[in-house]
PDB file of C-alpha atoms in Angstrom:
ATOM      1  CA  MET A   1      50.481  74.923  14.818  1.00 59.00           C
ATOM      2  CA  ALA A   2      46.411  75.596  15.856  1.00 64.00           C
ATOM      3  CA  LYS A   3      45.692  79.471  15.107  1.00 64.00           C
ATOM      4  CA  MET A   4      44.981  81.063  18.817  1.00 60.00           C
ATOM      5  CA  PRO A   5      41.909  82.588  18.734  1.00 60.00           C
ATOM      6  CA  ALA A   6      41.304  86.339  18.993  1.00 61.00           C
ATOM      7  CA  GLY A   7      40.659  88.235  22.334  1.00 59.00           C
ATOM      8  CA  THR A   8      42.993  85.988  24.176  1.00 60.00           C
ATOM      9  CA  LEU A   9      44.703  88.702  26.614  1.00 69.00           C
ATOM     10  CA  TYR A  10      43.392  86.408  29.256  1.00 72.00           C
ATOM     11  CA  ARG A  11      41.976  82.988  28.007  1.00 75.00           C
ATOM     12  CA  GLY A  12      44.955  80.377  28.440  1.00 74.00           C
ATOM     13  CA  ARG A  13      47.381  83.123  29.968  1.00 82.00           C
ATOM     14  CA  GLU A  14      48.608  82.555  33.655  1.00 84.00           C
ATOM     15  CA  GLY A  15      45.587  84.652  34.985  1.00 85.00           C
ATOM     16  CA  MET A  16      42.946  82.707  33.616  1.00 89.00           C
ATOM     17  CA  TRP A  17      44.752  79.440  34.887  1.00 92.00           C
ATOM     18  CA  SER A  18      45.188  80.922  38.481  1.00 94.00           C
ATOM     19  CA  TRP A  19      41.375  81.595  38.231  1.00 94.00           C
ATOM     20  CA  VAL A  20      40.841  78.209  37.454  1.00 95.00           C
ATOM     21  CA  ALA A  21      42.933  76.932  40.390  1.00 96.00           C
ATOM     22  CA  HIS A  22      41.534  79.407  42.735  1.00 97.00           C
ATOM     23  CA  ARG A  23      37.781  78.145  41.939  1.00 97.00           C
ATOM     24  CA  ILE A  24      38.748  74.226  42.232  1.00 97.00           C
ATOM     25  CA  THR A  25      40.999  74.983  45.404  1.00 97.00           C
ATOM     26  CA  GLY A  26      38.027  77.095  47.297  1.00 97.00           C
ATOM     27  CA  VAL A  27      35.007  74.583  46.159  1.00 97.00           C
ATOM     28  CA  LEU A  28      37.700  71.500  47.544  1.00 97.00           C
ATOM     29  CA  ILE A  29      38.228  73.781  50.801  1.00 97.00           C
ATOM     30  CA  PHE A  30      34.567  74.389  51.337  1.00 97.00           C
ATOM     31  CA  PHE A  31      33.875  70.577  51.172  1.00 97.00           C
ATOM     32  CA  PHE A  32      36.537  69.997  53.909  1.00 96.00           C
ATOM     33  CA  LEU A  33      35.547  72.444  56.057  1.00 97.00           C
ATOM     34  CA  PHE A  34      32.233  70.980  55.480  1.00 97.00           C
ATOM     35  CA  ALA A  35      33.057  67.557  56.861  1.00 95.00           C
ATOM     36  CA  HIS A  36      35.890  69.053  59.363  1.00 96.00           C
ATOM     37  CA  VAL A  37      32.622  71.056  61.494  1.00 96.00           C
ATOM     38  CA  LEU A  38      30.796  67.809  61.553  1.00 95.00           C
ATOM     39  CA  ASP A  39      34.163  65.195  62.865  1.00 94.00           C
ATOM     40  CA  THR A  40      34.580  68.159  64.904  1.00 94.00           C
ATOM     41  CA  ALA A  41      31.073  68.673  66.557  1.00 94.00           C
ATOM     42  CA  LEU A  42      31.754  64.772  67.927  1.00 94.00           C
ATOM     43  CA  VAL A  43      33.289  66.188  71.040  1.00 93.00           C
ATOM     44  CA  ARG A  44      29.515  66.311  72.145  1.00 92.00           C
ATOM     45  CA  VAL A  45      29.095  63.052  71.983  1.00 91.00           C
ATOM     46  CA  SER A  46      31.979  61.191  73.709  1.00 90.00           C
ATOM     47  CA  PRO A  47      35.734  61.575  73.842  1.00 92.00           C
ATOM     48  CA  ASN A  48      36.068  57.739  73.216  1.00 91.00           C
ATOM     49  CA  THR A  49      34.084  58.665  69.440  1.00 92.00           C
ATOM     50  CA  TYR A  50      35.921  61.540  68.722  1.00 93.00           C
ATOM     51  CA  ASP A  51      39.451  60.178  68.805  1.00 93.00           C
ATOM     52  CA  LYS A  52      38.328  57.057  66.860  1.00 93.00           C
ATOM     53  CA  VAL A  53      37.613  59.187  64.077  1.00 93.00           C
ATOM     54  CA  LEU A  54      40.453  61.498  64.580  1.00 91.00           C
ATOM     55  CA  ASP A  55      42.128  58.530  64.015  1.00 90.00           C
ATOM     56  CA  LEU A  56      41.232  58.348  60.211  1.00 88.00           C
ATOM     57  CA  TYR A  57      43.451  62.396  60.355  1.00 87.00           C
ATOM     58  CA  LYS A  58      46.193  59.819  61.376  1.00 87.00           C
ATOM     59  CA  ASN A  59      46.378  57.220  58.509  1.00 87.00           C
ATOM     60  CA  PRO A  60      48.938  57.552  56.172  1.00 87.00           C
ATOM     61  CA  LEU A  61      46.987  57.879  52.920  1.00 90.00           C
ATOM     62  CA  ILE A  62      44.767  60.602  54.529  1.00 91.00           C
ATOM     63  CA  ASN A  63      48.461  62.182  55.453  1.00 90.00           C
ATOM     64  CA  VAL A  64      49.207  62.208  52.000  1.00 92.00           C
ATOM     65  CA  MET A  65      45.571  63.929  51.062  1.00 94.00           C
ATOM     66  CA  GLU A  66      46.146  66.306  53.916  1.00 94.00           C
ATOM     67  CA  VAL A  67      49.327  67.860  52.443  1.00 95.00           C
ATOM     68  CA  ALA A  68      46.985  68.622  49.908  1.00 96.00           C
ATOM     69  CA  LEU A  69      44.751  70.362  51.496  1.00 96.00           C
ATOM     70  CA  VAL A  70      47.574  72.585  53.267  1.00 97.00           C
ATOM     71  CA  GLY A  71      48.827  73.588  49.581  1.00 97.00           C
ATOM     72  CA  GLY A  72      45.211  74.143  48.263  1.00 97.00           C
ATOM     73  CA  VAL A  73      44.426  75.986  51.159  1.00 97.00           C
ATOM     74  CA  LEU A  74      48.030  77.908  51.207  1.00 97.00           C
ATOM     75  CA  PHE A  75      47.669  78.448  47.368  1.00 97.00           C
ATOM     76  CA  HIS A  76      44.035  79.987  47.962  1.00 97.00           C
ATOM     77  CA  ALA A  77      45.370  82.340  50.299  1.00 97.00           C
ATOM     78  CA  LEU A  78      48.236  83.910  48.480  1.00 97.00           C
ATOM     79  CA  ASN A  79      46.584  83.645  45.412  1.00 96.00           C
ATOM     80  CA  GLY A  80      43.701  85.661  47.380  1.00 96.00           C
ATOM     81  CA  LEU A  81      46.285  87.957  48.788  1.00 96.00           C
ATOM     82  CA  ARG A  82      47.558  89.159  44.464  1.00 95.00           C
ATOM     83  CA  ILE A  83      43.518  89.056  43.638  1.00 95.00           C
ATOM     84  CA  THR A  84      43.277  91.712  46.742  1.00 95.00           C
ATOM     85  CA  LEU A  85      46.643  93.624  45.642  1.00 95.00           C
ATOM     86  CA  VAL A  86      45.365  93.796  41.901  1.00 94.00           C
ATOM     87  CA  ASP A  87      42.155  95.449  43.446  1.00 94.00           C
ATOM     88  CA  PHE A  88      43.563  97.866  45.949  1.00 94.00           C
ATOM     89  CA  TRP A  89      47.005  98.371  44.881  1.00 93.00           C
ATOM     90  CA  ALA A  90      47.289 101.072  41.899  1.00 91.00           C
ATOM     91  CA  LYS A  91      49.863  99.035  40.576  1.00 92.00           C
ATOM     92  CA  GLY A  92      48.692  95.531  40.860  1.00 86.00           C
ATOM     93  CA  THR A  93      47.171  94.706  37.644  1.00 87.00           C
ATOM     94  CA  ARG A  94      50.445  96.435  35.823  1.00 88.00           C
ATOM     95  CA  HIS A  95      52.546  93.617  37.851  1.00 89.00           C
ATOM     96  CA  GLN A  96      49.800  90.894  38.484  1.00 87.00           C
ATOM     97  CA  ARG A  97      52.188  88.242  36.560  1.00 88.00           C
ATOM     98  CA  ALA A  98      55.122  89.179  38.328  1.00 91.00           C
ATOM     99  CA  MET A  99      53.297  89.122  41.139  1.00 91.00           C
ATOM    100  CA  LEU A 100      51.688  85.238  40.588  1.00 93.00           C
ATOM    101  CA  TRP A 101      55.473  84.384  39.830  1.00 95.00           C
ATOM    102  CA  ILE A 102      56.299  85.793  43.437  1.00 96.00           C
ATOM    103  CA  GLU A 103      53.902  83.905  44.789  1.00 95.00           C
ATOM    104  CA  LEU A 104      54.294  80.130  43.723  1.00 96.00           C
ATOM    105  CA  ALA A 105      58.051  80.669  44.319  1.00 97.00           C
ATOM    106  CA  VAL A 106      56.834  82.032  48.175  1.00 97.00           C
ATOM    107  CA  PHE A 107      54.061  78.955  47.562  1.00 97.00           C
ATOM    108  CA  VAL A 108      57.122  76.310  47.373  1.00 97.00           C
ATOM    109  CA  VAL A 109      59.294  77.806  49.989  1.00 97.00           C
ATOM    110  CA  LEU A 110      56.505  77.334  52.456  1.00 96.00           C
ATOM    111  CA  MET A 111      55.459  74.449  51.022  1.00 96.00           C
ATOM    112  CA  VAL A 112      58.592  72.008  50.386  1.00 96.00           C
ATOM    113  CA  PRO A 113      59.290  72.482  54.999  1.00 95.00           C
ATOM    114  CA  ALA A 114      54.935  71.513  55.957  1.00 95.00           C
ATOM    115  CA  ALA A 115      54.660  68.854  53.487  1.00 95.00           C
ATOM    116  CA  PHE A 116      58.825  67.319  54.641  1.00 94.00           C
ATOM    117  CA  PHE A 117      57.156  67.391  58.494  1.00 93.00           C
ATOM    118  CA  MET A 118      53.686  66.344  57.878  1.00 91.00           C
ATOM    119  CA  LEU A 119      54.955  63.376  55.977  1.00 90.00           C
ATOM    120  CA  GLU A 120      57.764  63.145  58.291  1.00 87.00           C
ATOM    121  CA  HIS A 121      55.827  62.650  61.989  1.00 81.00           C
ATOM    122  CA  THR A 122      53.495  59.860  60.331  1.00 79.00           C
ATOM    123  CA  PHE A 123      56.448  58.086  59.002  1.00 79.00           C
ATOM    124  CA  SER A 124      57.896  58.033  62.102  1.00 80.00           C
ATOM    125  CA  ARG A 125      54.905  56.840  63.967  1.00 75.00           C
ATOM    126  CA  TYR A 126      54.070  54.052  61.795  1.00 75.00           C
ATOM    127  CA  PHE A 127      57.741  53.227  60.464  1.00 76.00           C
ATOM    128  CA  GLY A 128      60.377  54.660  62.918  1.00 67.00           C
ATOM    129  CA  SER A 129      61.704  53.241  65.458  1.00 56.00           C
TER     130      SER A 129
ATOM    131  CA  MET B   1      24.051  92.517  19.822  1.00 39.00           C
ATOM    132  CA  SER B   2      27.079  90.891  17.467  1.00 42.00           C
ATOM    133  CA  THR B   3      27.949  93.758  15.558  1.00 45.00           C
ATOM    134  CA  ASP B   4      30.127  95.882  18.391  1.00 46.00           C
ATOM    135  CA  VAL B   5      31.672  92.362  18.447  1.00 45.00           C
ATOM    136  CA  GLU B   6      32.376  92.045  14.440  1.00 44.00           C
ATOM    137  CA  ASN B   7      33.534  95.806  14.406  1.00 44.00           C
ATOM    138  CA  ALA B   8      36.147  95.344  16.753  1.00 44.00           C
ATOM    139  CA  SER B   9      37.429  92.489  14.531  1.00 43.00           C
ATOM    140  CA  VAL B  10      37.491  94.546  11.560  1.00 45.00           C
ATOM    141  CA  MET B  11      38.982  97.325  13.388  1.00 45.00           C
ATOM    142  CA  SER B  12      41.606  94.971  14.869  1.00 44.00           C
ATOM    143  CA  PRO B  13      42.932  92.748  12.290  1.00 47.00           C
ATOM    144  CA  HIS B  14      44.742  89.496  13.109  1.00 46.00           C
ATOM    145  CA  ASP B  15      47.959  90.402  11.997  1.00 49.00           C
ATOM    146  CA  ALA B  16      48.465  93.160  15.034  1.00 47.00           C
ATOM    147  CA  GLY B  17      48.895  89.847  16.992  1.00 52.00           C
ATOM    148  CA  PRO B  18      46.811  87.897  18.869  1.00 56.00           C
ATOM    149  CA  ALA B  19      47.554  88.770  21.724  1.00 59.00           C
ATOM    150  CA  GLU B  20      46.538  92.266  21.257  1.00 62.00           C
ATOM    151  CA  VAL B  21      42.806  91.945  20.538  1.00 66.00           C
ATOM    152  CA  ILE B  22      40.587  93.091  22.644  1.00 70.00           C
ATOM    153  CA  GLU B  23      37.070  92.018  21.764  1.00 71.00           C
ATOM    154  CA  ALA B  24      34.596  94.815  22.503  1.00 76.00           C
ATOM    155  CA  PRO B  25      32.220  93.610  25.563  1.00 76.00           C
ATOM    156  CA  ARG B  26      28.265  92.175  24.519  1.00 76.00           C
ATOM    157  CA  THR B  27      26.044  94.878  25.048  1.00 69.00           C
ATOM    158  CA  THR B  28      24.430  94.354  28.916  1.00 68.00           C
ATOM    159  CA  ARG B  29      21.292  92.407  29.412  1.00 66.00           C
ATOM    160  CA  ARG B  30      19.327  93.675  32.589  1.00 65.00           C
ATOM    161  CA  ILE B  31      17.871  89.866  34.625  1.00 62.00           C
ATOM    162  CA  GLY B  32      15.112  91.039  36.742  1.00 64.00           C
ATOM    163  CA  LYS B  33      14.547  94.181  38.652  1.00 66.00           C
ATOM    164  CA  ARG B  34      17.475  96.098  39.095  1.00 68.00           C
ATOM    165  CA  SER B  35      18.804  96.065  43.075  1.00 71.00           C
ATOM    166  CA  ARG B  36      18.450  99.134  44.678  1.00 77.00           C
ATOM    167  CA  THR B  37      20.845  98.114  47.451  1.00 86.00           C
ATOM    168  CA  ASN B  38      24.620  97.303  46.441  1.00 90.00           C
ATOM    169  CA  PHE B  39      24.623  94.102  47.829  1.00 92.00           C
ATOM    170  CA  GLU B  40      27.197  92.788  45.297  1.00 92.00           C
ATOM    171  CA  MET B  41      29.927  95.275  46.516  1.00 93.00           C
ATOM    172  CA  TYR B  42      29.190  94.415  49.791  1.00 94.00           C
ATOM    173  CA  SER B  43      30.005  90.755  49.094  1.00 95.00           C
ATOM    174  CA  TRP B  44      33.042  91.553  46.889  1.00 96.00           C
ATOM    175  CA  LEU B  45      34.739  93.562  49.867  1.00 96.00           C
ATOM    176  CA  PHE B  46      33.403  91.216  52.356  1.00 97.00           C
ATOM    177  CA  MET B  47      35.539  87.921  50.271  1.00 97.00           C
ATOM    178  CA  ARG B  48      38.755  90.596  50.722  1.00 96.00           C
ATOM    179  CA  MET B  49      38.794  91.804  53.994  1.00 97.00           C
ATOM    180  CA  SER B  50      37.619  88.262  55.401  1.00 97.00           C
ATOM    181  CA  GLY B  51      40.332  86.731  53.086  1.00 96.00           C
ATOM    182  CA  LEU B  52      43.022  88.848  54.884  1.00 97.00           C
ATOM    183  CA  LEU B  53      41.831  87.748  58.377  1.00 97.00           C
ATOM    184  CA  LEU B  54      41.507  84.467  57.283  1.00 97.00           C
ATOM    185  CA  VAL B  55      44.842  84.191  55.839  1.00 97.00           C
ATOM    186  CA  ILE B  56      46.125  84.716  59.610  1.00 97.00           C
ATOM    187  CA  LEU B  57      43.395  82.421  60.975  1.00 97.00           C
ATOM    188  CA  VAL B  58      43.742  79.288  58.980  1.00 97.00           C
ATOM    189  CA  LEU B  59      47.491  79.307  58.073  1.00 96.00           C
ATOM    190  CA  GLY B  60      47.969  78.862  61.362  1.00 96.00           C
ATOM    191  CA  HIS B  61      45.344  76.750  62.575  1.00 96.00           C
ATOM    192  CA  LEU B  62      47.034  74.651  59.910  1.00 95.00           C
ATOM    193  CA  LEU B  63      50.666  75.694  61.373  1.00 95.00           C
ATOM    194  CA  ILE B  64      49.806  74.212  64.919  1.00 94.00           C
ATOM    195  CA  MET B  65      47.367  71.578  63.558  1.00 93.00           C
ATOM    196  CA  ASN B  66      49.264  69.541  60.514  1.00 90.00           C
ATOM    197  CA  VAL B  67      52.792  70.496  61.053  1.00 91.00           C
ATOM    198  CA  LEU B  68      54.383  71.992  64.275  1.00 91.00           C
ATOM    199  CA  ASP B  69      55.261  69.296  67.201  1.00 86.00           C
ATOM    200  CA  GLY B  70      53.679  66.218  66.005  1.00 84.00           C
ATOM    201  CA  GLY B  71      51.231  67.619  63.507  1.00 85.00           C
ATOM    202  CA  VAL B  72      48.270  65.072  63.338  1.00 87.00           C
ATOM    203  CA  ASN B  73      49.773  62.398  65.633  1.00 86.00           C
ATOM    204  CA  ARG B  74      49.118  64.286  68.953  1.00 87.00           C
ATOM    205  CA  LEU B  75      45.579  65.490  68.042  1.00 90.00           C
ATOM    206  CA  ASN B  76      42.942  64.057  70.791  1.00 90.00           C
ATOM    207  CA  PHE B  77      40.143  64.761  72.903  1.00 92.00           C
ATOM    208  CA  GLY B  78      42.199  66.004  75.777  1.00 92.00           C
ATOM    209  CA  PHE B  79      44.262  68.230  72.741  1.00 93.00           C
ATOM    210  CA  VAL B  80      40.893  70.129  72.159  1.00 93.00           C
ATOM    211  CA  ALA B  81      39.720  70.360  75.263  1.00 93.00           C
ATOM    212  CA  GLY B  82      43.336  71.776  76.431  1.00 93.00           C
ATOM    213  CA  ARG B  83      43.124  74.295  73.844  1.00 93.00           C
ATOM    214  CA  TRP B  84      39.437  75.064  74.488  1.00 94.00           C
ATOM    215  CA  ALA B  85      39.934  75.707  78.078  1.00 92.00           C
ATOM    216  CA  SER B  86      41.031  79.717  77.092  1.00 93.00           C
ATOM    217  CA  PRO B  87      38.997  81.568  75.673  1.00 94.00           C
ATOM    218  CA  PHE B  88      41.351  82.687  73.146  1.00 96.00           C
ATOM    219  CA  TRP B  89      41.273  79.721  71.572  1.00 96.00           C
ATOM    220  CA  GLN B  90      37.700  79.966  71.122  1.00 95.00           C
ATOM    221  CA  ILE B  91      37.111  83.293  70.181  1.00 96.00           C
ATOM    222  CA  TRP B  92      39.769  82.425  67.470  1.00 96.00           C
ATOM    223  CA  ASP B  93      38.181  79.394  66.025  1.00 96.00           C
ATOM    224  CA  LEU B  94      34.666  80.824  66.277  1.00 96.00           C
ATOM    225  CA  LEU B  95      35.665  83.475  64.152  1.00 97.00           C
ATOM    226  CA  GLN B  96      37.537  80.961  61.552  1.00 97.00           C
ATOM    227  CA  LEU B  97      34.273  78.979  61.601  1.00 97.00           C
ATOM    228  CA  VAL B  98      32.174  81.980  60.920  1.00 98.00           C
ATOM    229  CA  LEU B  99      34.576  83.484  58.397  1.00 97.00           C
ATOM    230  CA  ALA B 100      35.205  80.899  56.733  1.00 97.00           C
ATOM    231  CA  GLU B 101      31.846  79.290  56.288  1.00 97.00           C
ATOM    232  CA  LEU B 102      30.388  82.418  54.869  1.00 97.00           C
ATOM    233  CA  HIS B 103      33.246  83.208  52.958  1.00 98.00           C
ATOM    234  CA  GLY B 104      33.164  80.069  51.341  1.00 97.00           C
ATOM    235  CA  THR B 105      28.896  79.883  50.807  1.00 97.00           C
ATOM    236  CA  ASN B 106      29.390  83.510  49.225  1.00 97.00           C
ATOM    237  CA  GLY B 107      31.916  81.815  46.889  1.00 97.00           C
ATOM    238  CA  MET B 108      29.871  78.793  46.097  1.00 97.00           C
ATOM    239  CA  ARG B 109      26.888  81.000  45.200  1.00 96.00           C
ATOM    240  CA  THR B 110      29.378  82.808  43.056  1.00 96.00           C
ATOM    241  CA  ILE B 111      29.937  79.356  40.773  1.00 96.00           C
ATOM    242  CA  ILE B 112      25.877  77.848  40.777  1.00 96.00           C
ATOM    243  CA  ASN B 113      25.289  81.823  39.792  1.00 94.00           C
ATOM    244  CA  ASP B 114      28.357  80.984  36.868  1.00 94.00           C
ATOM    245  CA  TYR B 115      27.659  77.260  35.945  1.00 94.00           C
ATOM    246  CA  SER B 116      23.558  76.612  36.541  1.00 93.00           C
ATOM    247  CA  LYS B 117      22.039  77.163  33.539  1.00 90.00           C
ATOM    248  CA  ASN B 118      18.356  77.595  34.675  1.00 93.00           C
ATOM    249  CA  ASP B 119      16.444  79.051  37.264  1.00 93.00           C
ATOM    250  CA  VAL B 120      14.697  76.198  39.166  1.00 95.00           C
ATOM    251  CA  THR B 121      18.048  74.470  39.257  1.00 94.00           C
ATOM    252  CA  ARG B 122      20.244  77.410  40.546  1.00 95.00           C
ATOM    253  CA  PHE B 123      17.520  78.277  42.977  1.00 96.00           C
ATOM    254  CA  TRP B 124      16.949  74.752  44.579  1.00 96.00           C
ATOM    255  CA  LEU B 125      21.290  74.175  44.467  1.00 96.00           C
ATOM    256  CA  LYS B 126      21.027  77.993  46.458  1.00 97.00           C
ATOM    257  CA  MET B 127      18.519  77.027  48.913  1.00 97.00           C
ATOM    258  CA  LEU B 128      20.928  73.851  49.344  1.00 97.00           C
ATOM    259  CA  LEU B 129      23.817  75.676  50.072  1.00 97.00           C
ATOM    260  CA  TYR B 130      21.984  78.301  52.177  1.00 97.00           C
ATOM    261  CA  LEU B 131      20.753  74.765  54.624  1.00 97.00           C
ATOM    262  CA  SER B 132      24.115  73.719  54.338  1.00 97.00           C
ATOM    263  CA  ALA B 133      25.415  76.919  55.883  1.00 97.00           C
ATOM    264  CA  GLY B 134      23.378  76.987  58.468  1.00 97.00           C
ATOM    265  CA  ILE B 135      23.683  73.681  59.303  1.00 97.00           C
ATOM    266  CA  VAL B 136      27.531  74.134  59.671  1.00 97.00           C
ATOM    267  CA  LEU B 137      27.140  77.433  61.372  1.00 97.00           C
ATOM    268  CA  GLY B 138      24.517  76.417  63.997  1.00 97.00           C
ATOM    269  CA  LEU B 139      26.508  73.542  64.955  1.00 96.00           C
ATOM    270  CA  GLY B 140      29.907  74.768  64.826  1.00 96.00           C
ATOM    271  CA  THR B 141      29.438  77.852  67.499  1.00 96.00           C
ATOM    272  CA  LEU B 142      26.876  75.306  69.540  1.00 95.00           C
ATOM    273  CA  VAL B 143      29.996  73.065  69.403  1.00 95.00           C
ATOM    274  CA  ILE B 144      32.114  75.608  70.574  1.00 95.00           C
ATOM    275  CA  PHE B 145      30.347  77.309  73.192  1.00 93.00           C
ATOM    276  CA  SER B 146      28.205  74.151  74.876  1.00 92.00           C
ATOM    277  CA  PHE B 147      31.738  71.868  74.877  1.00 90.00           C
ATOM    278  CA  ASN B 148      32.541  70.117  78.038  1.00 86.00           C
ATOM    279  CA  PRO B 149      35.618  68.783  79.104  1.00 86.00           C
ATOM    280  CA  ASN B 150      34.171  66.105  81.460  1.00 87.00           C
ATOM    281  CA  ILE B 151      31.722  64.723  78.773  1.00 82.00           C
ATOM    282  CA  GLY B 152      33.233  61.312  79.415  1.00 69.00           C
ATOM    283  CA  ASP B 153      33.369  60.975  82.877  1.00 68.00           C
TER     284      ASP B 153
END
């Protein structure tokens, strides 16, 4: 087994990976926001143009990507709350790892029904009777 | 510069367990002039404060638009017109737009500062970032305030 390098309190542990995930979700949300403001701006062009582009969001493949987007935003939000607690709560640093596991549990509890409804709407639209 | 790190590893031998070693920090290097304002502290504080508000604004937005009552399948021009008829949702969306764009721009600024290797790249990436932020804030605000529900008539 490879020997762990010195100074590994942080590196390779939960703290580092949540930081990596926070950055990646943040960047993806930033780029989506840019696209989303542009597509919403089409309401100034005409109702038809807007509705045509909005139909993209109702495509089943894009719908799966929306579940990923909601998941990314939810993780970034919950992890941001944890970071804020680490910074402002006196015991935050001591409990940062426990808070990460609570955060992931809350993520699953909220994400399962959200994903179910999001996919169900589209599934019944395309394949329902 | 490396003597601190070497001393640290002498003082904490590896048999103490890998997880108990914290390297001594490197000597701080001051880049450019020392800033007289406290910009980075306010930026740190802004990320926490805007983040708290965005948790409510953005998760509320996603819940209404993507999850409840048919999700995206019920969205169209008429739905937008119905919502923006109310000042409550106009203010919600404006606040959400401004806070999210500033929060995201500041996060991207941090990432550009972390990863760009030379000053010219860093400068132009940030200019591009600020240009895109200006477009998003300008266009988004204009659309919310100039929305006309009868545009198609």
